[in-house]
Amino acid sequence: LFQAEGLWLNVVYPTLLAALAFASTTLVRYFSTESEKRHIKAAFQFYVPPAVVEEIAADVGKLRLGGEKRELTVLFSDIRGFTSLSEALAPEELVKLLNVYFTEMTAKIFDHKGSLDKYIGDAIMAVFGAPIADAEHPRLACRAALDMMRALEGLQAGWRRDGLPELGIGIGINTGPMIVGNMGSVSRFNYTVVGDAVNLASLIESLNKTYGTSLLVSEYTYERVKD
């Protein structure tokens, strides 16, 4: 334009506009990233240990949407005689007792990098090795189970002292391939695991009633932790 028409354009405003556009875009991306991290922390803080939440938020790519097949370890825990217990206690007392129990058991799962999948009535379902991969997931699950049994002994002593019924539990652990990821509907979903290996863990937990035991692991878990 200057050579052909003799027009001299002021480059200050276009340059300033480009700089402002770059700065505003950078700020939008920054706040969007921070918002996404806050959303992830809010979604996972009740299911995985704080350290795992921070690791997920630091690298969102580790949390893959949808489902993927991975080898993981699943732990099921169930209260023995819960029906009789619920009939013997007032609802308020039952809820208080369960809250104390769930708090202690979940803490032991978190101590060993486990993720709380869900509470199923009086049962606990936990996953080890997801969402953050950890090759030691069979050992971590077994350590968590042993700590849960020790914590239960402490709770039982307090319940005896207070004249409350003592809870007994059964724990089943299995290691194997399963599908893990966000599953459900478009409006409501849950980070969970599904597959035959998950079902087997639940069946193994119920076998404690047959054998009169409190803690059973599958042969697949045993092969990974026998040493």
mmCIF file with all atom_site columns, C-alpha atoms in Angstrom:
data_model
loop_
_atom_site.group_PDB
_atom_site.id
_atom_site.type_symbol
_atom_site.label_atom_id
_atom_site.label_alt_id
_atom_site.label_comp_id
_atom_site.label_asym_id
_atom_site.label_entity_id
_atom_site.label_seq_id
_atom_site.pdbx_PDB_ins_code
_atom_site.Cartn_x
_atom_site.Cartn_y
_atom_site.Cartn_z
_atom_site.occupancy
_atom_site.B_iso_or_equiv
_atom_site.pdbx_formal_charge
_atom_site.auth_seq_id
_atom_site.auth_comp_id
_atom_site.auth_asym_id
_atom_site.auth_atom_id
_atom_site.pdbx_PDB_model_num
ATOM 1   C CA . LEU A 1 1   ? 0.000   0.000   0.000  1.00 0.00 ? 1   LEU A CA 1
ATOM 2   C CA . PHE A 1 2   ? 2.848   2.393   0.765  1.00 0.00 ? 2   PHE A CA 1
ATOM 3   C CA . GLN A 1 3   ? 4.571   1.701   -2.559 1.00 0.00 ? 3   GLN A CA 1
ATOM 4   C CA . ALA A 1 4   ? 1.451   1.720   -4.714 1.00 0.00 ? 4   ALA A CA 1
ATOM 5   C CA . GLU A 1 5   ? -0.807  4.257   -3.012 1.00 0.00 ? 5   GLU A CA 1
ATOM 6   C CA . GLY A 1 6   ? 1.502   6.156   -0.734 1.00 0.00 ? 6   GLY A CA 1
ATOM 7   C CA . LEU A 1 7   ? -0.405  4.992   2.336  1.00 0.00 ? 7   LEU A CA 1
ATOM 8   C CA . TRP A 1 8   ? 1.519   4.592   5.580  1.00 0.00 ? 8   TRP A CA 1
ATOM 9   C CA . LEU A 1 9   ? -0.237  2.202   7.987  1.00 0.00 ? 9   LEU A CA 1
ATOM 10  C CA . ASN A 1 10  ? 0.118   2.591   11.753 1.00 0.00 ? 10  ASN A CA 1
ATOM 11  C CA . VAL A 1 11  ? 1.490   -0.770  12.942 1.00 0.00 ? 11  VAL A CA 1
ATOM 12  C CA . VAL A 1 12  ? 1.157   0.005   16.668 1.00 0.00 ? 12  VAL A CA 1
ATOM 13  C CA . TYR A 1 13  ? -2.529  -0.879  17.019 1.00 0.00 ? 13  TYR A CA 1
ATOM 14  C CA . PRO A 1 14  ? -2.419  -4.133  15.020 1.00 0.00 ? 14  PRO A CA 1
ATOM 15  C CA . THR A 1 15  ? 0.694   -5.235  16.924 1.00 0.00 ? 15  THR A CA 1
ATOM 16  C CA . LEU A 1 16  ? -0.900  -4.316  20.250 1.00 0.00 ? 16  LEU A CA 1
ATOM 17  C CA . LEU A 1 17  ? -4.058  -6.177  19.268 1.00 0.00 ? 17  LEU A CA 1
ATOM 18  C CA . ALA A 1 18  ? -2.050  -9.286  18.366 1.00 0.00 ? 18  ALA A CA 1
ATOM 19  C CA . ALA A 1 19  ? -0.208  -9.133  21.692 1.00 0.00 ? 19  ALA A CA 1
ATOM 20  C CA . LEU A 1 20  ? -3.470  -8.725  23.634 1.00 0.00 ? 20  LEU A CA 1
ATOM 21  C CA . ALA A 1 21  ? -5.048  -11.584 21.703 1.00 0.00 ? 21  ALA A CA 1
ATOM 22  C CA . PHE A 1 22  ? -2.083  -13.817 22.522 1.00 0.00 ? 22  PHE A CA 1
ATOM 23  C CA . ALA A 1 23  ? -2.182  -12.848 26.206 1.00 0.00 ? 23  ALA A CA 1
ATOM 24  C CA . SER A 1 24  ? -5.932  -13.354 26.509 1.00 0.00 ? 24  SER A CA 1
ATOM 25  C CA . THR A 1 25  ? -5.759  -16.734 24.764 1.00 0.00 ? 25  THR A CA 1
ATOM 26  C CA . THR A 1 26  ? -2.973  -17.833 27.094 1.00 0.00 ? 26  THR A CA 1
ATOM 27  C CA . LEU A 1 27  ? -4.989  -16.761 30.136 1.00 0.00 ? 27  LEU A CA 1
ATOM 28  C CA . VAL A 1 28  ? -8.101  -18.571 28.897 1.00 0.00 ? 28  VAL A CA 1
ATOM 29  C CA . ARG A 1 29  ? -6.100  -21.769 28.363 1.00 0.00 ? 29  ARG A CA 1
ATOM 30  C CA . TYR A 1 30  ? -4.507  -21.438 31.805 1.00 0.00 ? 30  TYR A CA 1
ATOM 31  C CA . PHE A 1 31  ? -7.807  -20.999 33.619 1.00 0.00 ? 31  PHE A CA 1
ATOM 32  C CA . SER A 1 32  ? -9.404  -23.779 31.563 1.00 0.00 ? 32  SER A CA 1
ATOM 33  C CA . THR A 1 33  ? -6.586  -26.129 32.574 1.00 0.00 ? 33  THR A CA 1
ATOM 34  C CA . GLU A 1 34  ? -6.886  -25.120 36.225 1.00 0.00 ? 34  GLU A CA 1
ATOM 35  C CA . SER A 1 35  ? -10.652 -25.606 36.068 1.00 0.00 ? 35  SER A CA 1
ATOM 36  C CA . GLU A 1 36  ? -10.158 -29.082 34.616 1.00 0.00 ? 36  GLU A CA 1
ATOM 37  C CA . LYS A 1 37  ? -7.680  -29.937 37.376 1.00 0.00 ? 37  LYS A CA 1
ATOM 38  C CA . ARG A 1 38  ? -10.110 -28.754 40.042 1.00 0.00 ? 38  ARG A CA 1
ATOM 39  C CA . HIS A 1 39  ? -12.868 -30.852 38.464 1.00 0.00 ? 39  HIS A CA 1
ATOM 40  C CA . ILE A 1 40  ? -10.644 -33.939 38.466 1.00 0.00 ? 40  ILE A CA 1
ATOM 41  C CA . LYS A 1 41  ? -9.618  -33.374 42.089 1.00 0.00 ? 41  LYS A CA 1
ATOM 42  C CA . ALA A 1 42  ? -13.250 -32.956 43.112 1.00 0.00 ? 42  ALA A CA 1
ATOM 43  C CA . ALA A 1 43  ? -14.230 -36.117 41.243 1.00 0.00 ? 43  ALA A CA 1
ATOM 44  C CA . PHE A 1 44  ? -11.476 -38.345 42.652 1.00 0.00 ? 44  PHE A CA 1
ATOM 45  C CA . GLN A 1 45  ? -10.727 -36.991 46.127 1.00 0.00 ? 45  GLN A CA 1
ATOM 46  C CA . PHE A 1 46  ? -13.234 -39.358 47.741 1.00 0.00 ? 46  PHE A CA 1
ATOM 47  C CA . TYR A 1 47  ? -12.064 -42.432 45.822 1.00 0.00 ? 47  TYR A CA 1
ATOM 48  C CA . VAL A 1 48  ? -8.262  -42.376 45.756 1.00 0.00 ? 48  VAL A CA 1
ATOM 49  C CA . PRO A 1 49  ? -5.481  -41.197 48.102 1.00 0.00 ? 49  PRO A CA 1
ATOM 50  C CA . PRO A 1 50  ? -4.573  -37.475 47.980 1.00 0.00 ? 50  PRO A CA 1
ATOM 51  C CA . ALA A 1 51  ? -1.173  -38.232 46.429 1.00 0.00 ? 51  ALA A CA 1
ATOM 52  C CA . VAL A 1 52  ? -2.855  -40.085 43.563 1.00 0.00 ? 52  VAL A CA 1
ATOM 53  C CA . VAL A 1 53  ? -5.295  -37.205 43.043 1.00 0.00 ? 53  VAL A CA 1
ATOM 54  C CA . GLU A 1 54  ? -2.386  -34.781 42.706 1.00 0.00 ? 54  GLU A CA 1
ATOM 55  C CA . GLU A 1 55  ? -0.642  -37.094 40.247 1.00 0.00 ? 55  GLU A CA 1
ATOM 56  C CA . ILE A 1 56  ? -3.761  -37.390 38.110 1.00 0.00 ? 56  ILE A CA 1
ATOM 57  C CA . ALA A 1 57  ? -4.307  -33.613 38.141 1.00 0.00 ? 57  ALA A CA 1
ATOM 58  C CA . ALA A 1 58  ? -0.669  -32.997 37.178 1.00 0.00 ? 58  ALA A CA 1
ATOM 59  C CA . ASP A 1 59  ? -0.984  -35.240 34.121 1.00 0.00 ? 59  ASP A CA 1
ATOM 60  C CA . VAL A 1 60  ? -4.581  -35.508 32.949 1.00 0.00 ? 60  VAL A CA 1
ATOM 61  C CA . GLY A 1 61  ? -3.454  -37.847 30.191 1.00 0.00 ? 61  GLY A CA 1
ATOM 62  C CA . LYS A 1 62  ? -3.081  -40.591 32.801 1.00 0.00 ? 62  LYS A CA 1
ATOM 63  C CA . LEU A 1 63  ? -6.838  -40.565 33.235 1.00 0.00 ? 63  LEU A CA 1
ATOM 64  C CA . ARG A 1 64  ? -8.109  -42.105 30.041 1.00 0.00 ? 64  ARG A CA 1
ATOM 65  C CA . LEU A 1 65  ? -11.797 -41.597 29.324 1.00 0.00 ? 65  LEU A CA 1
ATOM 66  C CA . GLY A 1 66  ? -13.801 -44.620 28.299 1.00 0.00 ? 66  GLY A CA 1
ATOM 67  C CA . GLY A 1 67  ? -12.615 -48.131 29.045 1.00 0.00 ? 67  GLY A CA 1
ATOM 68  C CA . GLU A 1 68  ? -9.385  -50.043 28.576 1.00 0.00 ? 68  GLU A CA 1
ATOM 69  C CA . LYS A 1 69  ? -8.265  -53.569 29.371 1.00 0.00 ? 69  LYS A CA 1
ATOM 70  C CA . ARG A 1 70  ? -5.648  -53.811 32.114 1.00 0.00 ? 70  ARG A CA 1
ATOM 71  C CA . GLU A 1 71  ? -4.442  -56.295 34.699 1.00 0.00 ? 71  GLU A CA 1
ATOM 72  C CA . LEU A 1 72  ? -5.537  -55.070 38.130 1.00 0.00 ? 72  LEU A CA 1
ATOM 73  C CA . THR A 1 73  ? -6.329  -56.406 41.574 1.00 0.00 ? 73  THR A CA 1
ATOM 74  C CA . VAL A 1 74  ? -9.802  -56.148 43.095 1.00 0.00 ? 74  VAL A CA 1
ATOM 75  C CA . LEU A 1 75  ? -10.706 -56.414 46.773 1.00 0.00 ? 75  LEU A CA 1
ATOM 76  C CA . PHE A 1 76  ? -14.196 -57.130 48.106 1.00 0.00 ? 76  PHE A CA 1
ATOM 77  C CA . SER A 1 77  ? -15.054 -56.830 51.783 1.00 0.00 ? 77  SER A CA 1
ATOM 78  C CA . ASP A 1 78  ? -18.382 -57.721 53.377 1.00 0.00 ? 78  ASP A CA 1
ATOM 79  C CA . ILE A 1 79  ? -19.802 -57.597 56.910 1.00 0.00 ? 79  ILE A CA 1
ATOM 80  C CA . ARG A 1 80  ? -20.857 -60.931 58.384 1.00 0.00 ? 80  ARG A CA 1
ATOM 81  C CA . GLY A 1 81  ? -24.369 -61.113 59.878 1.00 0.00 ? 81  GLY A CA 1
ATOM 82  C CA . PHE A 1 82  ? -25.304 -57.622 58.744 1.00 0.00 ? 82  PHE A CA 1
ATOM 83  C CA . THR A 1 83  ? -29.025 -58.454 58.546 1.00 0.00 ? 83  THR A CA 1
ATOM 84  C CA . SER A 1 84  ? -29.106 -59.534 62.193 1.00 0.00 ? 84  SER A CA 1
ATOM 85  C CA . LEU A 1 85  ? -27.052 -56.497 63.138 1.00 0.00 ? 85  LEU A CA 1
ATOM 86  C CA . SER A 1 86  ? -29.434 -54.094 61.406 1.00 0.00 ? 86  SER A CA 1
ATOM 87  C CA . GLU A 1 87  ? -32.383 -55.663 63.214 1.00 0.00 ? 87  GLU A CA 1
ATOM 88  C CA . ALA A 1 88  ? -30.675 -55.378 66.606 1.00 0.00 ? 88  ALA A CA 1
ATOM 89  C CA . LEU A 1 89  ? -29.678 -51.705 66.379 1.00 0.00 ? 89  LEU A CA 1
ATOM 90  C CA . ALA A 1 90  ? -31.646 -48.513 65.970 1.00 0.00 ? 90  ALA A CA 1
ATOM 91  C CA . PRO A 1 91  ? -31.118 -46.878 62.549 1.00 0.00 ? 91  PRO A CA 1
ATOM 92  C CA . GLU A 1 92  ? -29.128 -44.006 64.076 1.00 0.00 ? 92  GLU A CA 1
ATOM 93  C CA . GLU A 1 93  ? -26.797 -46.400 65.922 1.00 0.00 ? 93  GLU A CA 1
ATOM 94  C CA . LEU A 1 94  ? -26.376 -48.575 62.843 1.00 0.00 ? 94  LEU A CA 1
ATOM 95  C CA . VAL A 1 95  ? -25.433 -45.606 60.644 1.00 0.00 ? 95  VAL A CA 1
ATOM 96  C CA . LYS A 1 96  ? -22.951 -44.345 63.235 1.00 0.00 ? 96  LYS A CA 1
ATOM 97  C CA . LEU A 1 97  ? -21.334 -47.762 63.551 1.00 0.00 ? 97  LEU A CA 1
ATOM 98  C CA . LEU A 1 98  ? -21.105 -48.198 59.783 1.00 0.00 ? 98  LEU A CA 1
ATOM 99  C CA . ASN A 1 99  ? -19.598 -44.747 59.294 1.00 0.00 ? 99  ASN A CA 1
ATOM 100 C CA . VAL A 1 100 ? -16.840 -45.529 61.788 1.00 0.00 ? 100 VAL A CA 1
ATOM 101 C CA . TYR A 1 101 ? -16.239 -48.897 60.138 1.00 0.00 ? 101 TYR A CA 1
ATOM 102 C CA . PHE A 1 102 ? -16.164 -47.520 56.579 1.00 0.00 ? 102 PHE A CA 1
ATOM 103 C CA . THR A 1 103 ? -13.843 -44.685 57.596 1.00 0.00 ? 103 THR A CA 1
ATOM 104 C CA . GLU A 1 104 ? -11.290 -47.066 59.106 1.00 0.00 ? 104 GLU A CA 1
ATOM 105 C CA . MET A 1 105 ? -11.427 -49.588 56.258 1.00 0.00 ? 105 MET A CA 1
ATOM 106 C CA . THR A 1 106 ? -11.217 -46.958 53.514 1.00 0.00 ? 106 THR A CA 1
ATOM 107 C CA . ALA A 1 107 ? -8.223  -45.336 55.216 1.00 0.00 ? 107 ALA A CA 1
ATOM 108 C CA . LYS A 1 108 ? -6.340  -48.649 55.071 1.00 0.00 ? 108 LYS A CA 1
ATOM 109 C CA . ILE A 1 109 ? -7.157  -49.007 51.384 1.00 0.00 ? 109 ILE A CA 1
ATOM 110 C CA . PHE A 1 110 ? -5.878  -45.490 50.716 1.00 0.00 ? 110 PHE A CA 1
ATOM 111 C CA . ASP A 1 111 ? -2.729  -46.183 52.751 1.00 0.00 ? 111 ASP A CA 1
ATOM 112 C CA . HIS A 1 112 ? -1.776  -48.793 50.154 1.00 0.00 ? 112 HIS A CA 1
ATOM 113 C CA . LYS A 1 113 ? -2.641  -46.742 47.049 1.00 0.00 ? 113 LYS A CA 1
ATOM 114 C CA . GLY A 1 114 ? -5.981  -48.428 46.511 1.00 0.00 ? 114 GLY A CA 1
ATOM 115 C CA . SER A 1 115 ? -8.991  -46.731 44.930 1.00 0.00 ? 115 SER A CA 1
ATOM 116 C CA . LEU A 1 116 ? -12.454 -46.956 46.425 1.00 0.00 ? 116 LEU A CA 1
ATOM 117 C CA . ASP A 1 117 ? -14.696 -48.224 43.665 1.00 0.00 ? 117 ASP A CA 1
ATOM 118 C CA . LYS A 1 118 ? -17.938 -48.119 45.636 1.00 0.00 ? 118 LYS A CA 1
ATOM 119 C CA . TYR A 1 119 ? -19.822 -49.066 48.769 1.00 0.00 ? 119 TYR A CA 1
ATOM 120 C CA . ILE A 1 120 ? -22.434 -51.731 48.036 1.00 0.00 ? 120 ILE A CA 1
ATOM 121 C CA . GLY A 1 121 ? -24.704 -51.703 51.058 1.00 0.00 ? 121 GLY A CA 1
ATOM 122 C CA . ASP A 1 122 ? -22.392 -52.953 53.811 1.00 0.00 ? 122 ASP A CA 1
ATOM 123 C CA . ALA A 1 123 ? -19.751 -54.137 51.307 1.00 0.00 ? 123 ALA A CA 1
ATOM 124 C CA . ILE A 1 124 ? -16.624 -52.367 50.077 1.00 0.00 ? 124 ILE A CA 1
ATOM 125 C CA . MET A 1 125 ? -15.194 -52.727 46.587 1.00 0.00 ? 125 MET A CA 1
ATOM 126 C CA . ALA A 1 126 ? -11.661 -51.432 46.006 1.00 0.00 ? 126 ALA A CA 1
ATOM 127 C CA . VAL A 1 127 ? -9.278  -51.502 43.040 1.00 0.00 ? 127 VAL A CA 1
ATOM 128 C CA . PHE A 1 128 ? -5.481  -51.532 43.082 1.00 0.00 ? 128 PHE A CA 1
ATOM 129 C CA . GLY A 1 129 ? -3.384  -50.442 40.098 1.00 0.00 ? 129 GLY A CA 1
ATOM 130 C CA . ALA A 1 130 ? -5.859  -47.851 38.745 1.00 0.00 ? 130 ALA A CA 1
ATOM 131 C CA . PRO A 1 131 ? -6.272  -45.073 37.818 1.00 0.00 ? 131 PRO A CA 1
ATOM 132 C CA . ILE A 1 132 ? -2.491  -44.710 38.303 1.00 0.00 ? 132 ILE A CA 1
ATOM 133 C CA . ALA A 1 133 ? -0.683  -47.848 37.133 1.00 0.00 ? 133 ALA A CA 1
ATOM 134 C CA . ASP A 1 134 ? 1.354   -49.692 39.770 1.00 0.00 ? 134 ASP A CA 1
ATOM 135 C CA . ALA A 1 135 ? 2.962   -53.056 39.057 1.00 0.00 ? 135 ALA A CA 1
ATOM 136 C CA . GLU A 1 136 ? 2.809   -53.935 42.754 1.00 0.00 ? 136 GLU A CA 1
ATOM 137 C CA . HIS A 1 137 ? -0.999  -53.898 42.891 1.00 0.00 ? 137 HIS A CA 1
ATOM 138 C CA . PRO A 1 138 ? -1.379  -57.549 44.101 1.00 0.00 ? 138 PRO A CA 1
ATOM 139 C CA . ARG A 1 139 ? 0.975   -56.944 47.028 1.00 0.00 ? 139 ARG A CA 1
ATOM 140 C CA . LEU A 1 140 ? -0.641  -53.608 47.865 1.00 0.00 ? 140 LEU A CA 1
ATOM 141 C CA . ALA A 1 141 ? -4.095  -55.208 47.952 1.00 0.00 ? 141 ALA A CA 1
ATOM 142 C CA . CYS A 1 142 ? -2.916  -57.974 50.292 1.00 0.00 ? 142 CYS A CA 1
ATOM 143 C CA . ARG A 1 143 ? -1.188  -55.481 52.599 1.00 0.00 ? 143 ARG A CA 1
ATOM 144 C CA . ALA A 1 144 ? -4.353  -53.403 52.685 1.00 0.00 ? 144 ALA A CA 1
ATOM 145 C CA . ALA A 1 145 ? -6.435  -56.466 53.573 1.00 0.00 ? 145 ALA A CA 1
ATOM 146 C CA . LEU A 1 146 ? -4.118  -57.390 56.438 1.00 0.00 ? 146 LEU A CA 1
ATOM 147 C CA . ASP A 1 147 ? -4.257  -53.833 57.764 1.00 0.00 ? 147 ASP A CA 1
ATOM 148 C CA . MET A 1 148 ? -8.048  -53.888 57.498 1.00 0.00 ? 148 MET A CA 1
ATOM 149 C CA . MET A 1 149 ? -8.160  -57.001 59.667 1.00 0.00 ? 149 MET A CA 1
ATOM 150 C CA . ARG A 1 150 ? -5.866  -55.386 62.243 1.00 0.00 ? 150 ARG A CA 1
ATOM 151 C CA . ALA A 1 151 ? -7.954  -52.203 62.249 1.00 0.00 ? 151 ALA A CA 1
ATOM 152 C CA . LEU A 1 152 ? -11.095 -54.300 62.747 1.00 0.00 ? 152 LEU A CA 1
ATOM 153 C CA . GLU A 1 153 ? -9.595  -55.824 65.875 1.00 0.00 ? 153 GLU A CA 1
ATOM 154 C CA . GLY A 1 154 ? -9.153  -52.329 67.299 1.00 0.00 ? 154 GLY A CA 1
ATOM 155 C CA . LEU A 1 155 ? -12.723 -51.403 66.406 1.00 0.00 ? 155 LEU A CA 1
ATOM 156 C CA . GLN A 1 156 ? -14.052 -54.580 67.992 1.00 0.00 ? 156 GLN A CA 1
ATOM 157 C CA . ALA A 1 157 ? -12.329 -53.736 71.273 1.00 0.00 ? 157 ALA A CA 1
ATOM 158 C CA . GLY A 1 158 ? -14.091 -50.371 71.306 1.00 0.00 ? 158 GLY A CA 1
ATOM 159 C CA . TRP A 1 159 ? -17.450 -51.927 70.450 1.00 0.00 ? 159 TRP A CA 1
ATOM 160 C CA . ARG A 1 160 ? -17.077 -54.435 73.295 1.00 0.00 ? 160 ARG A CA 1
ATOM 161 C CA . ARG A 1 161 ? -16.307 -51.608 75.673 1.00 0.00 ? 161 ARG A CA 1
ATOM 162 C CA . ASP A 1 162 ? -19.396 -49.703 74.542 1.00 0.00 ? 162 ASP A CA 1
ATOM 163 C CA . GLY A 1 163 ? -21.661 -52.745 74.654 1.00 0.00 ? 163 GLY A CA 1
ATOM 164 C CA . LEU A 1 164 ? -22.177 -52.763 70.867 1.00 0.00 ? 164 LEU A CA 1
ATOM 165 C CA . PRO A 1 165 ? -22.252 -55.812 68.581 1.00 0.00 ? 165 PRO A CA 1
ATOM 166 C CA . GLU A 1 166 ? -18.886 -56.791 67.125 1.00 0.00 ? 166 GLU A CA 1
ATOM 167 C CA . LEU A 1 167 ? -18.678 -56.865 63.351 1.00 0.00 ? 167 LEU A CA 1
ATOM 168 C CA . GLY A 1 168 ? -16.968 -59.690 61.543 1.00 0.00 ? 168 GLY A CA 1
ATOM 169 C CA . ILE A 1 169 ? -15.873 -59.310 57.919 1.00 0.00 ? 169 ILE A CA 1
ATOM 170 C CA . GLY A 1 170 ? -14.824 -61.420 54.974 1.00 0.00 ? 170 GLY A CA 1
ATOM 171 C CA . ILE A 1 171 ? -12.332 -60.234 52.360 1.00 0.00 ? 171 ILE A CA 1
ATOM 172 C CA . GLY A 1 172 ? -11.741 -61.666 48.889 1.00 0.00 ? 172 GLY A CA 1
ATOM 173 C CA . ILE A 1 173 ? -8.939  -60.641 46.516 1.00 0.00 ? 173 ILE A CA 1
ATOM 174 C CA . ASN A 1 174 ? -8.328  -61.500 42.871 1.00 0.00 ? 174 ASN A CA 1
ATOM 175 C CA . THR A 1 175 ? -5.864  -60.366 40.221 1.00 0.00 ? 175 THR A CA 1
ATOM 176 C CA . GLY A 1 176 ? -6.565  -60.511 36.520 1.00 0.00 ? 176 GLY A CA 1
ATOM 177 C CA . PRO A 1 177 ? -7.474  -58.710 33.294 1.00 0.00 ? 177 PRO A CA 1
ATOM 178 C CA . MET A 1 178 ? -10.498 -56.417 33.464 1.00 0.00 ? 178 MET A CA 1
ATOM 179 C CA . ILE A 1 179 ? -12.007 -53.359 31.822 1.00 0.00 ? 179 ILE A CA 1
ATOM 180 C CA . VAL A 1 180 ? -11.429 -50.125 33.749 1.00 0.00 ? 180 VAL A CA 1
ATOM 181 C CA . GLY A 1 181 ? -12.724 -46.663 32.953 1.00 0.00 ? 181 GLY A CA 1
ATOM 182 C CA . ASN A 1 182 ? -15.626 -44.245 33.152 1.00 0.00 ? 182 ASN A CA 1
ATOM 183 C CA . MET A 1 183 ? -18.806 -46.233 32.579 1.00 0.00 ? 183 MET A CA 1
ATOM 184 C CA . GLY A 1 184 ? -22.486 -45.332 32.709 1.00 0.00 ? 184 GLY A CA 1
ATOM 185 C CA . SER A 1 185 ? -24.732 -42.890 30.890 1.00 0.00 ? 185 SER A CA 1
ATOM 186 C CA . VAL A 1 186 ? -23.793 -39.554 29.330 1.00 0.00 ? 186 VAL A CA 1
ATOM 187 C CA . SER A 1 187 ? -25.315 -37.721 32.306 1.00 0.00 ? 187 SER A CA 1
ATOM 188 C CA . ARG A 1 188 ? -24.030 -39.930 35.130 1.00 0.00 ? 188 ARG A CA 1
ATOM 189 C CA . PHE A 1 189 ? -21.080 -42.275 35.145 1.00 0.00 ? 189 PHE A CA 1
ATOM 190 C CA . ASN A 1 190 ? -18.671 -43.969 37.515 1.00 0.00 ? 190 ASN A CA 1
ATOM 191 C CA . TYR A 1 191 ? -15.001 -44.869 37.342 1.00 0.00 ? 191 TYR A CA 1
ATOM 192 C CA . THR A 1 192 ? -15.132 -48.619 37.879 1.00 0.00 ? 192 THR A CA 1
ATOM 193 C CA . VAL A 1 193 ? -13.963 -52.047 36.736 1.00 0.00 ? 193 VAL A CA 1
ATOM 194 C CA . VAL A 1 194 ? -15.919 -54.883 35.134 1.00 0.00 ? 194 VAL A CA 1
ATOM 195 C CA . GLY A 1 195 ? -15.115 -58.380 33.926 1.00 0.00 ? 195 GLY A CA 1
ATOM 196 C CA . ASP A 1 196 ? -14.833 -62.018 34.969 1.00 0.00 ? 196 ASP A CA 1
ATOM 197 C CA . ALA A 1 197 ? -11.853 -61.242 37.224 1.00 0.00 ? 197 ALA A CA 1
ATOM 198 C CA . VAL A 1 198 ? -14.021 -58.786 39.169 1.00 0.00 ? 198 VAL A CA 1
ATOM 199 C CA . ASN A 1 199 ? -16.835 -61.302 39.544 1.00 0.00 ? 199 ASN A CA 1
ATOM 200 C CA . LEU A 1 200 ? -14.352 -63.930 40.729 1.00 0.00 ? 200 LEU A CA 1
ATOM 201 C CA . ALA A 1 201 ? -13.123 -61.629 43.502 1.00 0.00 ? 201 ALA A CA 1
ATOM 202 C CA . SER A 1 202 ? -16.693 -61.249 44.743 1.00 0.00 ? 202 SER A CA 1
ATOM 203 C CA . LEU A 1 203 ? -17.238 -65.015 44.665 1.00 0.00 ? 203 LEU A CA 1
ATOM 204 C CA . ILE A 1 204 ? -13.998 -65.612 46.552 1.00 0.00 ? 204 ILE A CA 1
ATOM 205 C CA . GLU A 1 205 ? -15.113 -63.176 49.235 1.00 0.00 ? 205 GLU A CA 1
ATOM 206 C CA . SER A 1 206 ? -18.357 -65.144 49.708 1.00 0.00 ? 206 SER A CA 1
ATOM 207 C CA . LEU A 1 207 ? -16.349 -68.378 50.072 1.00 0.00 ? 207 LEU A CA 1
ATOM 208 C CA . ASN A 1 208 ? -15.147 -67.164 53.455 1.00 0.00 ? 208 ASN A CA 1
ATOM 209 C CA . LYS A 1 209 ? -18.546 -68.254 54.797 1.00 0.00 ? 209 LYS A CA 1
ATOM 210 C CA . THR A 1 210 ? -17.993 -71.774 53.466 1.00 0.00 ? 210 THR A CA 1
ATOM 211 C CA . TYR A 1 211 ? -14.490 -72.169 54.845 1.00 0.00 ? 211 TYR A CA 1
ATOM 212 C CA . GLY A 1 212 ? -15.001 -70.210 58.064 1.00 0.00 ? 212 GLY A CA 1
ATOM 213 C CA . THR A 1 213 ? -12.192 -67.805 57.148 1.00 0.00 ? 213 THR A CA 1
ATOM 214 C CA . SER A 1 214 ? -11.870 -64.043 57.038 1.00 0.00 ? 214 SER A CA 1
ATOM 215 C CA . LEU A 1 215 ? -9.445  -63.486 54.163 1.00 0.00 ? 215 LEU A CA 1
ATOM 216 C CA . LEU A 1 216 ? -9.036  -65.417 50.916 1.00 0.00 ? 216 LEU A CA 1
ATOM 217 C CA . VAL A 1 217 ? -7.013  -64.689 47.778 1.00 0.00 ? 217 VAL A CA 1
ATOM 218 C CA . SER A 1 218 ? -7.201  -66.346 44.385 1.00 0.00 ? 218 SER A CA 1
ATOM 219 C CA . GLU A 1 219 ? -4.428  -68.461 42.909 1.00 0.00 ? 219 GLU A CA 1
ATOM 220 C CA . TYR A 1 220 ? -3.713  -65.609 40.463 1.00 0.00 ? 220 TYR A CA 1
ATOM 221 C CA . THR A 1 221 ? -3.028  -63.185 43.298 1.00 0.00 ? 221 THR A CA 1
ATOM 222 C CA . TYR A 1 222 ? -1.120  -65.841 45.237 1.00 0.00 ? 222 TYR A CA 1
ATOM 223 C CA . GLU A 1 223 ? 1.269   -66.448 42.340 1.00 0.00 ? 223 GLU A CA 1
ATOM 224 C CA . ARG A 1 224 ? 2.151   -62.746 42.361 1.00 0.00 ? 224 ARG A CA 1
ATOM 225 C CA . VAL A 1 225 ? 2.759   -62.442 46.117 1.00 0.00 ? 225 VAL A CA 1
ATOM 226 C CA . LYS A 1 226 ? 3.865   -65.915 47.292 1.00 0.00 ? 226 LYS A CA 1
ATOM 227 C CA . ASP A 1 227 ? 7.475   -64.808 47.743 1.00 0.00 ? 227 ASP A CA 1
#
